[in-house]
mmCIF file of C-alpha atoms in Angstrom:
data_model
loop_
_atom_site.group_PDB
_atom_site.id
_atom_site.type_symbol
_atom_site.label_atom_id
_atom_site.label_comp_id
_atom_site.label_asym_id
_atom_site.label_seq_id
_atom_site.Cartn_x
_atom_site.Cartn_y
_atom_site.Cartn_z
ATOM 1 C CA MET A 124 -53.079 70.179 28.121
ATOM 2 C CA SER A 125 -56.865 70.653 28.050
ATOM 3 C CA ALA A 126 -59.328 68.465 29.910
ATOM 4 C CA GLU A 127 -61.152 67.690 26.669
ATOM 5 C CA TRP A 128 -57.966 66.309 25.086
ATOM 6 C CA VAL A 129 -57.318 64.125 28.150
ATOM 7 C CA ASP A 130 -60.890 62.805 28.013
ATOM 8 C CA ARG A 131 -60.586 61.919 24.339
ATOM 9 C CA CYS A 132 -57.240 60.152 24.657
ATOM 10 C CA LEU A 133 -58.239 58.113 27.701
ATOM 11 C CA GLY A 134 -61.646 57.390 26.192
ATOM 12 C CA GLY A 135 -60.024 56.015 23.049
ATOM 13 C CA TYR A 136 -57.638 53.967 25.177
ATOM 14 C CA PHE A 137 -60.529 52.432 27.142
ATOM 15 C CA GLN A 138 -62.481 51.724 23.950
ATOM 16 C CA PHE A 139 -59.473 49.973 22.413
ATOM 17 C CA LEU A 140 -59.205 47.758 25.491
ATOM 18 C CA ALA A 141 -62.952 46.978 25.249
ATOM 19 C CA LEU A 142 -63.701 48.575 28.610
ATOM 20 C CA ARG A 143 -66.488 50.818 27.382
ATOM 21 C CA CYS A 144 -68.533 51.483 24.283
ATOM 22 C CA SER A 145 -68.320 54.524 22.067
ATOM 23 C CA TYR A 146 -70.231 57.680 22.934
ATOM 24 C CA SER A 147 -70.091 59.064 19.430
ATOM 25 C CA LYS A 148 -73.042 61.091 18.209
ATOM 26 C CA ARG A 149 -72.990 59.103 14.984
ATOM 27 C CA ARG A 150 -74.955 55.895 14.924
ATOM 28 C CA ALA A 151 -72.357 54.153 12.752
ATOM 29 C CA GLY A 152 -69.638 54.860 15.326
ATOM 30 C CA ARG A 153 -71.714 53.362 18.136
ATOM 31 C CA LEU A 154 -72.532 50.272 16.062
ATOM 32 C CA LEU A 155 -68.872 49.701 15.206
ATOM 33 C CA SER A 156 -67.942 50.068 18.864
ATOM 34 C CA ASN A 157 -70.573 47.527 19.942
ATOM 35 C CA LEU A 158 -69.415 45.162 17.201
ATOM 36 C CA TYR A 159 -65.830 45.487 18.414
ATOM 37 C CA LEU A 160 -66.907 44.659 21.969
ATOM 38 C CA MET A 161 -68.757 41.563 20.773
ATOM 39 C CA LEU A 162 -65.771 40.404 18.720
ATOM 40 C CA VAL A 163 -63.469 40.804 21.732
ATOM 41 C CA ILE A 164 -65.880 38.827 23.911
ATOM 42 C CA LEU A 165 -66.131 36.029 21.341
ATOM 43 C CA ASP A 166 -62.350 35.862 20.957
ATOM 44 C CA LEU A 167 -61.836 35.666 24.719
ATOM 45 C CA VAL A 168 -64.465 32.949 25.033
ATOM 46 C CA GLY A 169 -62.727 31.019 22.239
ATOM 47 C CA GLN A 170 -59.383 31.272 24.046
ATOM 48 C CA MET A 171 -60.924 29.970 27.276
ATOM 49 C CA ARG A 172 -62.573 27.072 25.450
ATOM 50 C CA SER A 173 -59.268 26.157 23.830
ATOM 51 C CA TYR A 174 -57.613 26.104 27.246
ATOM 52 C CA ALA A 175 -60.410 23.948 28.726
ATOM 53 C CA HIS A 176 -60.298 21.424 25.856
ATOM 54 C CA GLY A 177 -56.517 21.242 25.963
ATOM 55 C CA GLN A 178 -56.315 20.274 29.632
ATOM 56 C CA GLU A 179 -54.730 16.935 30.453
ATOM 57 C CA PRO A 180 -55.012 14.875 33.659
ATOM 58 C CA MET A 181 -52.632 15.990 36.406
ATOM 59 C CA VAL A 182 -49.997 13.254 36.712
ATOM 60 C CA ASP A 183 -46.893 14.957 38.072
ATOM 61 C CA ARG A 184 -47.392 17.197 41.085
ATOM 62 C CA MET A 185 -44.616 19.449 39.785
ATOM 63 C CA LEU A 186 -46.881 20.379 36.892
ATOM 64 C CA PHE A 187 -49.328 21.972 39.316
ATOM 65 C CA PHE A 188 -47.381 25.226 39.466
ATOM 66 C CA PRO A 189 -47.172 26.150 35.769
ATOM 67 C CA LYS A 190 -50.789 25.030 35.334
ATOM 68 C CA ALA A 191 -51.793 27.271 38.226
ATOM 69 C CA ILE A 192 -50.157 30.200 36.428
ATOM 70 C CA GLN A 193 -52.026 29.313 33.244
ATOM 71 C CA ALA A 194 -55.274 29.167 35.230
ATOM 72 C CA VAL A 195 -54.646 32.673 36.587
ATOM 73 C CA ASN A 196 -54.010 33.910 33.042
ATOM 74 C CA VAL A 197 -57.273 32.339 31.890
ATOM 75 C CA PHE A 198 -59.045 34.039 34.784
ATOM 76 C CA TYR A 199 -57.713 37.355 33.455
ATOM 77 C CA LYS A 200 -59.372 36.570 30.137
ATOM 78 C CA LEU A 201 -62.609 35.652 31.910
ATOM 79 C CA VAL A 202 -62.647 38.925 33.848
ATOM 80 C CA HIS A 203 -61.841 40.857 30.668
ATOM 81 C CA ALA A 204 -64.756 39.199 28.864
ATOM 82 C CA LEU A 205 -67.105 40.015 31.754
ATOM 83 C CA ILE A 206 -65.982 43.657 31.845
ATOM 84 C CA ALA A 207 -66.584 43.956 28.090
ATOM 85 C CA LEU A 208 -70.011 42.372 28.576
ATOM 86 C CA PHE A 209 -70.819 44.805 31.397
ATOM 87 C CA ALA A 210 -69.754 47.698 29.147
ATOM 88 C CA LEU A 211 -72.001 46.431 26.363
ATOM 89 C CA ILE A 212 -75.025 45.954 28.613
ATOM 90 C CA GLY A 213 -74.609 49.109 30.689
ATOM 91 C CA CYS A 214 -73.637 51.404 27.832
ATOM 92 C CA GLN A 215 -76.648 53.714 28.210
ATOM 93 C CA ARG A 216 -76.321 53.938 32.005
ATOM 94 C CA GLU A 217 -72.640 54.790 31.822
ATOM 95 C CA ARG A 218 -73.277 57.382 29.139
ATOM 96 C CA ARG A 219 -75.882 59.097 31.318
ATOM 97 C CA LEU A 220 -73.510 58.969 34.279
ATOM 98 C CA LEU A 221 -70.667 60.607 32.367
ATOM 99 C CA GLU A 222 -72.961 63.337 31.071
ATOM 100 C CA GLN A 223 -73.774 64.393 34.641
ATOM 101 C CA LEU A 224 -70.153 64.604 35.771
ATOM 102 C CA PRO A 225 -67.706 67.478 35.232
ATOM 103 C CA PRO A 226 -64.847 66.903 32.767
ATOM 104 C CA THR A 227 -61.605 65.265 33.823
ATOM 105 C CA HIS A 228 -59.085 67.691 35.283
ATOM 106 C CA ALA A 229 -55.544 67.313 33.956
ATOM 107 C CA THR A 230 -53.868 67.121 37.379
ATOM 108 C CA PRO A 231 -50.365 65.843 38.174
ATOM 109 C CA ALA A 232 -51.941 62.713 39.695
ATOM 110 C CA ILE A 233 -53.642 61.943 36.374
ATOM 111 C CA TYR A 234 -50.348 62.464 34.539
ATOM 112 C CA ARG A 235 -48.637 59.996 36.879
ATOM 113 C CA GLN A 236 -51.305 57.365 36.273
ATOM 114 C CA VAL A 237 -51.136 57.849 32.502
ATOM 115 C CA ALA A 238 -47.339 57.619 32.634
ATOM 116 C CA LEU A 239 -47.652 54.365 34.604
ATOM 117 C CA GLU A 240 -50.026 52.968 31.972
ATOM 118 C CA LEU A 241 -47.646 53.881 29.160
ATOM 119 C CA LEU A 242 -44.701 52.382 31.022
ATOM 120 C CA MET A 243 -46.590 49.130 31.549
ATOM 121 C CA VAL A 244 -47.605 48.938 27.890
ATOM 122 C CA VAL A 245 -44.064 49.553 26.631
ATOM 123 C CA TYR A 246 -42.602 47.092 29.129
ATOM 124 C CA ALA A 247 -45.139 44.384 28.253
ATOM 125 C CA LEU A 248 -44.591 44.773 24.508
ATOM 126 C CA TRP A 249 -40.833 44.701 24.948
ATOM 127 C CA ILE A 250 -40.992 41.528 27.050
ATOM 128 C CA SER A 251 -43.368 39.900 24.544
ATOM 129 C CA PHE A 252 -41.043 40.685 21.658
ATOM 130 C CA PHE A 253 -38.017 39.430 23.589
ATOM 131 C CA ASP A 254 -39.840 36.204 24.448
ATOM 132 C CA TYR A 255 -40.806 35.848 20.787
ATOM 133 C CA LEU A 256 -37.140 35.940 19.817
ATOM 134 C CA ASN A 257 -36.364 33.171 22.318
ATOM 135 C CA ALA A 258 -39.470 30.964 22.264
ATOM 136 C CA GLY A 259 -41.232 32.004 19.064
ATOM 137 C CA GLN A 260 -44.570 32.800 20.752
ATOM 138 C CA ILE A 261 -45.966 36.181 19.795
ATOM 139 C CA LEU A 262 -49.735 35.843 19.365
ATOM 140 C CA GLU A 263 -50.342 34.214 22.742
ATOM 141 C CA ASN A 264 -48.145 36.777 24.473
ATOM 142 C CA LEU A 265 -49.956 39.685 22.828
ATOM 143 C CA ARG A 266 -53.320 38.215 23.815
ATOM 144 C CA TYR A 267 -52.150 37.880 27.384
ATOM 145 C CA VAL A 268 -50.828 41.451 27.441
ATOM 146 C CA PHE A 269 -54.093 42.747 25.951
ATOM 147 C CA SER A 270 -56.245 41.065 28.612
ATOM 148 C CA SER A 271 -54.029 41.825 31.602
ATOM 149 C CA GLN A 272 -53.603 45.448 30.553
ATOM 150 C CA ALA A 273 -57.345 45.863 30.018
ATOM 151 C CA VAL A 274 -58.233 44.334 33.363
ATOM 152 C CA ARG A 275 -55.890 46.576 35.310
ATOM 153 C CA ALA A 276 -56.900 49.654 33.315
ATOM 154 C CA ARG A 277 -60.307 49.255 34.981
ATOM 155 C CA TYR A 278 -58.711 50.727 38.110
ATOM 156 C CA LEU A 279 -57.663 53.812 36.138
ATOM 157 C CA GLN A 280 -61.179 54.111 34.737
ATOM 158 C CA MET A 281 -62.633 54.010 38.249
ATOM 159 C CA LEU A 282 -60.023 56.471 39.508
ATOM 160 C CA LEU A 283 -60.934 59.053 36.860
ATOM 161 C CA LEU A 284 -64.638 58.864 37.706
ATOM 162 C CA VAL A 285 -63.949 59.190 41.431
ATOM 163 C CA GLY A 286 -61.818 62.250 40.655
ATOM 164 C CA ARG A 287 -64.684 63.831 38.748
ATOM 165 C CA LEU A 288 -67.027 63.199 41.678
ATOM 166 C CA GLN A 289 -64.412 64.691 43.989
ATOM 167 C CA ALA A 290 -64.381 67.870 41.892
ATOM 168 C CA GLN A 291 -68.158 68.102 42.175
ATOM 169 C CA LEU A 292 -67.986 67.640 45.956
ATOM 170 C CA GLU A 293 -65.352 70.364 46.278
ATOM 171 C CA GLN A 294 -67.571 72.686 44.267
ATOM 172 C CA LEU A 295 -70.400 71.950 46.704
ATOM 173 C CA GLN A 296 -68.119 72.795 49.641
ATOM 174 C CA ARG A 297 -67.190 76.138 48.071
ATOM 175 C CA GLN A 298 -70.845 76.974 47.478
ATOM 176 C CA PHE A 299 -71.623 76.257 51.116
ATOM 177 C CA ILE A 300 -69.090 78.815 52.389
ATOM 178 C CA ASP A 301 -70.963 81.819 50.920
ATOM 179 C CA CYS A 302 -74.464 80.399 50.915
ATOM 180 C CA SER A 303 -77.502 82.189 52.259
ATOM 181 C CA LEU A 304 -80.744 80.906 53.693
ATOM 182 C CA ASP A 305 -82.317 80.556 50.260
ATOM 183 C CA ASP A 306 -79.407 78.417 49.001
ATOM 184 C CA TYR A 307 -79.751 75.523 51.440
ATOM 185 C CA GLN A 308 -82.435 73.768 49.443
ATOM 186 C CA GLU A 309 -80.314 73.940 46.308
ATOM 187 C CA LEU A 310 -77.287 72.621 48.206
ATOM 188 C CA ARG A 311 -79.324 69.723 49.554
ATOM 189 C CA SER A 312 -80.517 68.892 46.041
ATOM 190 C CA SER A 313 -76.928 68.996 44.781
ATOM 191 C CA TYR A 314 -75.815 66.661 47.556
ATOM 192 C CA ALA A 315 -78.667 64.229 46.838
ATOM 193 C CA HIS A 316 -77.687 64.255 43.166
ATOM 194 C CA LEU A 317 -74.063 63.549 44.112
ATOM 195 C CA ALA A 318 -75.134 60.635 46.320
ATOM 196 C CA ARG A 319 -77.152 59.162 43.429
ATOM 197 C CA LEU A 320 -74.140 59.411 41.136
ATOM 198 C CA CYS A 321 -72.011 57.685 43.768
ATOM 199 C CA ARG A 322 -74.497 54.818 44.005
ATOM 200 C CA SER A 323 -74.708 54.528 40.215
ATOM 201 C CA LEU A 324 -70.933 54.353 39.963
ATOM 202 C CA SER A 325 -70.830 51.625 42.631
ATOM 203 C CA GLN A 326 -73.482 49.606 40.805
ATOM 204 C CA LEU A 327 -71.743 49.913 37.430
ATOM 205 C CA TYR A 328 -68.197 49.148 38.578
ATOM 206 C CA GLY A 329 -68.799 47.097 41.731
ATOM 207 C CA PRO A 330 -68.914 43.601 40.132
ATOM 208 C CA SER A 331 -65.789 44.161 38.036
ATOM 209 C CA LEU A 332 -63.886 45.619 41.000
ATOM 210 C CA LEU A 333 -64.811 42.584 43.071
ATOM 211 C CA LEU A 334 -63.354 40.304 40.391
ATOM 212 C CA LEU A 335 -60.252 42.481 40.151
ATOM 213 C CA ASN A 336 -59.629 42.239 43.874
ATOM 214 C CA VAL A 337 -59.975 38.466 43.657
ATOM 215 C CA LEU A 338 -57.333 38.542 40.937
ATOM 216 C CA VAL A 339 -54.923 40.110 43.413
ATOM 217 C CA LEU A 340 -54.809 36.747 45.163
ATOM 218 C CA GLY A 341 -54.003 35.122 41.826
ATOM 219 C CA ASP A 342 -51.177 37.584 41.303
ATOM 220 C CA CYS A 343 -49.883 36.690 44.749
ATOM 221 C CA LEU A 344 -49.994 33.053 43.676
ATOM 222 C CA ILE A 345 -47.790 33.911 40.698
ATOM 223 C CA VAL A 346 -45.192 35.446 43.014
ATOM 224 C CA CYS A 347 -45.258 32.288 45.121
ATOM 225 C CA ASN A 348 -44.770 30.221 41.969
ATOM 226 C CA VAL A 349 -41.724 32.308 41.097
ATOM 227 C CA TYR A 350 -40.301 31.595 44.530
ATOM 228 C CA PHE A 351 -40.879 27.857 44.198
ATOM 229 C CA MET A 352 -39.836 27.433 40.574
ATOM 230 C CA VAL A 353 -36.438 29.103 40.841
ATOM 231 C CA GLU A 354 -34.895 25.727 41.656
ATOM 232 C CA HIS A 355 -37.017 23.793 39.125
ATOM 233 C CA LEU A 356 -36.987 25.869 35.950
ATOM 234 C CA GLU A 357 -35.229 23.069 34.083
ATOM 235 C CA ALA A 358 -37.467 20.325 35.436
ATOM 236 C CA VAL A 359 -40.754 22.112 34.888
ATOM 237 C CA PRO A 360 -42.067 22.995 31.393
ATOM 238 C CA ALA A 361 -42.249 26.737 32.077
ATOM 239 C CA THR A 362 -40.410 29.627 30.471
ATOM 240 C CA TRP A 363 -38.736 32.548 32.174
ATOM 241 C CA LEU A 364 -41.840 34.529 31.295
ATOM 242 C CA VAL A 365 -43.027 33.566 34.776
ATOM 243 C CA LEU A 366 -40.254 35.609 36.355
ATOM 244 C CA TRP A 367 -41.259 38.979 34.946
ATOM 245 C CA GLN A 368 -44.934 38.469 35.755
ATOM 246 C CA ALA A 369 -44.133 39.272 39.376
ATOM 247 C CA VAL A 370 -42.900 42.724 38.335
ATOM 248 C CA TYR A 371 -45.306 43.314 35.462
ATOM 249 C CA ILE A 372 -48.454 42.280 37.341
ATOM 250 C CA VAL A 373 -48.106 42.485 41.097
ATOM 251 C CA VAL A 374 -46.346 45.815 41.621
ATOM 252 C CA PRO A 375 -48.495 47.954 39.247
ATOM 253 C CA THR A 376 -51.670 46.235 40.466
ATOM 254 C CA LEU A 377 -50.895 47.032 44.084
ATOM 255 C CA VAL A 378 -50.105 50.629 43.146
ATOM 256 C CA LYS A 379 -53.416 50.936 41.312
ATOM 257 C CA ILE A 380 -55.418 49.424 44.183
ATOM 258 C CA TRP A 381 -53.755 51.773 46.645
ATOM 259 C CA THR A 382 -54.449 54.799 44.410
ATOM 260 C CA VAL A 383 -58.140 53.929 43.925
ATOM 261 C CA CYS A 384 -58.708 53.195 47.620
ATOM 262 C CA ALA A 385 -56.935 56.438 48.591
ATOM 263 C CA ALA A 386 -59.073 58.446 46.138
ATOM 264 C CA CYS A 387 -62.279 56.876 47.475
ATOM 265 C CA ASP A 388 -61.128 57.540 51.034
ATOM 266 C CA ARG A 389 -60.474 61.222 50.236
ATOM 267 C CA PHE A 390 -63.944 61.480 48.732
ATOM 268 C CA VAL A 391 -65.548 60.045 51.883
ATOM 269 C CA VAL A 392 -63.436 62.331 54.080
ATOM 270 C CA GLY A 393 -64.635 65.276 51.984
ATOM 271 C CA SER A 394 -68.254 64.445 52.826
ATOM 272 C CA LYS A 395 -67.332 64.256 56.514
ATOM 273 C CA ILE A 396 -65.664 67.662 56.269
ATOM 274 C CA LEU A 397 -68.848 69.056 54.749
ATOM 275 C CA ARG A 398 -70.872 67.643 57.642
ATOM 276 C CA GLN A 399 -68.410 69.132 60.129
ATOM 277 C CA GLN A 400 -68.708 72.521 58.437
ATOM 278 C CA LEU A 401 -72.459 72.328 58.794
ATOM 279 C CA SER A 402 -72.201 71.333 62.453
ATOM 280 C CA ASP A 403 -69.839 74.223 63.223
ATOM 281 C CA ARG A 404 -72.019 76.787 61.501
ATOM 282 C CA ARG A 405 -74.419 78.647 63.729
ATOM 283 C CA GLY A 406 -77.547 79.808 62.026
ATOM 284 C CA ARG A 407 -78.666 83.372 62.454
ATOM 285 C CA THR A 408 -82.321 82.451 62.657
ATOM 286 C CA SER A 409 -84.309 79.447 63.798
ATOM 287 C CA GLU A 410 -85.230 78.672 60.202
ATOM 288 C CA GLU A 411 -81.579 78.585 59.155
ATOM 289 C CA ARG A 412 -80.689 76.343 62.102
ATOM 290 C CA SER A 413 -83.524 74.019 61.067
ATOM 291 C CA GLN A 414 -82.149 73.889 57.510
ATOM 292 C CA ILE A 415 -78.667 73.094 58.831
ATOM 293 C CA GLU A 416 -79.958 70.274 61.045
ATOM 294 C CA GLU A 417 -81.916 68.757 58.169
ATOM 295 C CA PHE A 418 -78.854 68.960 55.921
ATOM 296 C CA VAL A 419 -76.675 67.257 58.549
ATOM 297 C CA LEU A 420 -79.308 64.545 58.986
ATOM 298 C CA GLN A 421 -79.408 64.039 55.204
ATOM 299 C CA ILE A 422 -75.620 63.582 55.079
ATOM 300 C CA MET A 423 -75.720 61.078 57.947
ATOM 301 C CA GLN A 424 -78.520 59.039 56.364
ATOM 302 C CA ASP A 425 -77.315 59.215 52.765
ATOM 303 C CA THR A 426 -73.560 58.811 53.196
ATOM 304 C CA LEU A 427 -71.139 58.979 50.285
ATOM 305 C CA GLN A 428 -69.534 55.538 50.052
ATOM 306 C CA PHE A 429 -68.263 53.347 47.240
ATOM 307 C CA ASN A 430 -69.386 49.817 48.006
ATOM 308 C CA VAL A 431 -68.417 46.716 46.066
ATOM 309 C CA CYS A 432 -71.548 44.607 45.524
ATOM 310 C CA GLY A 433 -72.680 45.488 49.053
ATOM 311 C CA ILE A 434 -69.823 43.396 50.511
ATOM 312 C CA TYR A 435 -67.288 46.037 51.518
ATOM 313 C CA HIS A 436 -66.386 49.675 50.922
ATOM 314 C CA LEU A 437 -63.441 51.011 48.967
ATOM 315 C CA ASN A 438 -61.215 52.861 51.414
ATOM 316 C CA LEU A 439 -57.797 52.608 53.057
ATOM 317 C CA GLN A 440 -59.132 50.317 55.771
ATOM 318 C CA THR A 441 -60.199 47.820 53.129
ATOM 319 C CA LEU A 442 -56.765 48.107 51.515
ATOM 320 C CA ALA A 443 -55.067 47.282 54.826
ATOM 321 C CA SER A 444 -57.337 44.270 55.297
ATOM 322 C CA MET A 445 -56.449 43.016 51.804
ATOM 323 C CA PHE A 446 -52.723 43.319 52.492
ATOM 324 C CA PHE A 447 -52.990 41.423 55.774
ATOM 325 C CA PHE A 448 -55.028 38.702 54.079
ATOM 326 C CA ILE A 449 -52.462 38.366 51.272
ATOM 327 C CA LEU A 450 -49.680 38.169 53.850
ATOM 328 C CA GLU A 451 -51.510 35.399 55.686
ATOM 329 C CA VAL A 452 -52.068 33.455 52.455
ATOM 330 C CA LEU A 453 -48.394 33.878 51.562
ATOM 331 C CA VAL A 454 -47.271 32.428 54.895
ATOM 332 C CA ILE A 455 -49.599 29.426 54.466
ATOM 333 C CA PHE A 456 -48.351 28.876 50.914
ATOM 334 C CA LEU A 457 -44.711 28.939 51.976
ATOM 335 C CA GLN A 458 -45.438 26.358 54.638
ATOM 336 C CA PHE A 459 -47.127 24.213 51.982
ATOM 337 C CA VAL A 460 -44.056 24.537 49.740
ATOM 338 C CA SER A 461 -41.729 23.470 52.544
ATOM 339 C CA VAL A 462 -43.838 20.348 53.121
ATOM 340 C CA ILE A 463 -43.689 19.412 49.421
ATOM 341 C CA ARG A 464 -39.929 19.841 49.294
#
């Protein structure tokens, strides 16, 4: 399977989910893509307004749990609308970024992620159809599936771009092995260009990734609701749709977060390996040693990191911190549930 075919299929998938605009050379194609993004944004805003106008005062405390689930679902729609808005505003910047990156490599890791996406889509559609046969709700379920699938596909979009940067970094490492004295300046320029691309990617995807990580806490809340509502499914106006959200949302989301953080961590480790290679290399002349020292200093000052709105970096350490925080919130929530009972 060629890299160009993979790029086209995934690009069409992201455009359908309103995660990015079209990069067609035809003006009509770009206009239709922008119109589609605007229509999706307007529809999501309309759904959120309908939810806000339909809220009733909280009378029974038992109604807090299904309403909390509905609030998390509305937050998915809000994040989806913001991602579509970011794609519409930053269309030119993202297009320039993609033009400077190598094509996507059809690796086994990419196949696994695509297979996971397809599995999630098929599972969500099957559950929606089954719930339609029992409860008669099809449009609302499809809207929910569309937004939740689009929001989590943002992780796949980020993963593909990090993989393309990783390929460019590996190419830089191979060039360094057989480089001569005249090649150091070109290698330094290539590294500076790679650092700029890394910063551009962080600026484009940082806000949406921050919102996605906040949604992880909402997904954890859904799992806690499943735990609490097992004994109250008949007393609370909620369908069994809540039960499969734990599997459909939490597990794939955690897998995606782990995959993205691991890819970002490998990219950062690759830059450290490059710096170690430079430190271990002994120049033949004083001029070459000076070039090596300047290159090492450049890597130390302009590190390759993916930061999320300047708050934290995407790596395995951040992933561990998120898991410990979720565990702490879960313990507090279970104590709260025991008090209510």
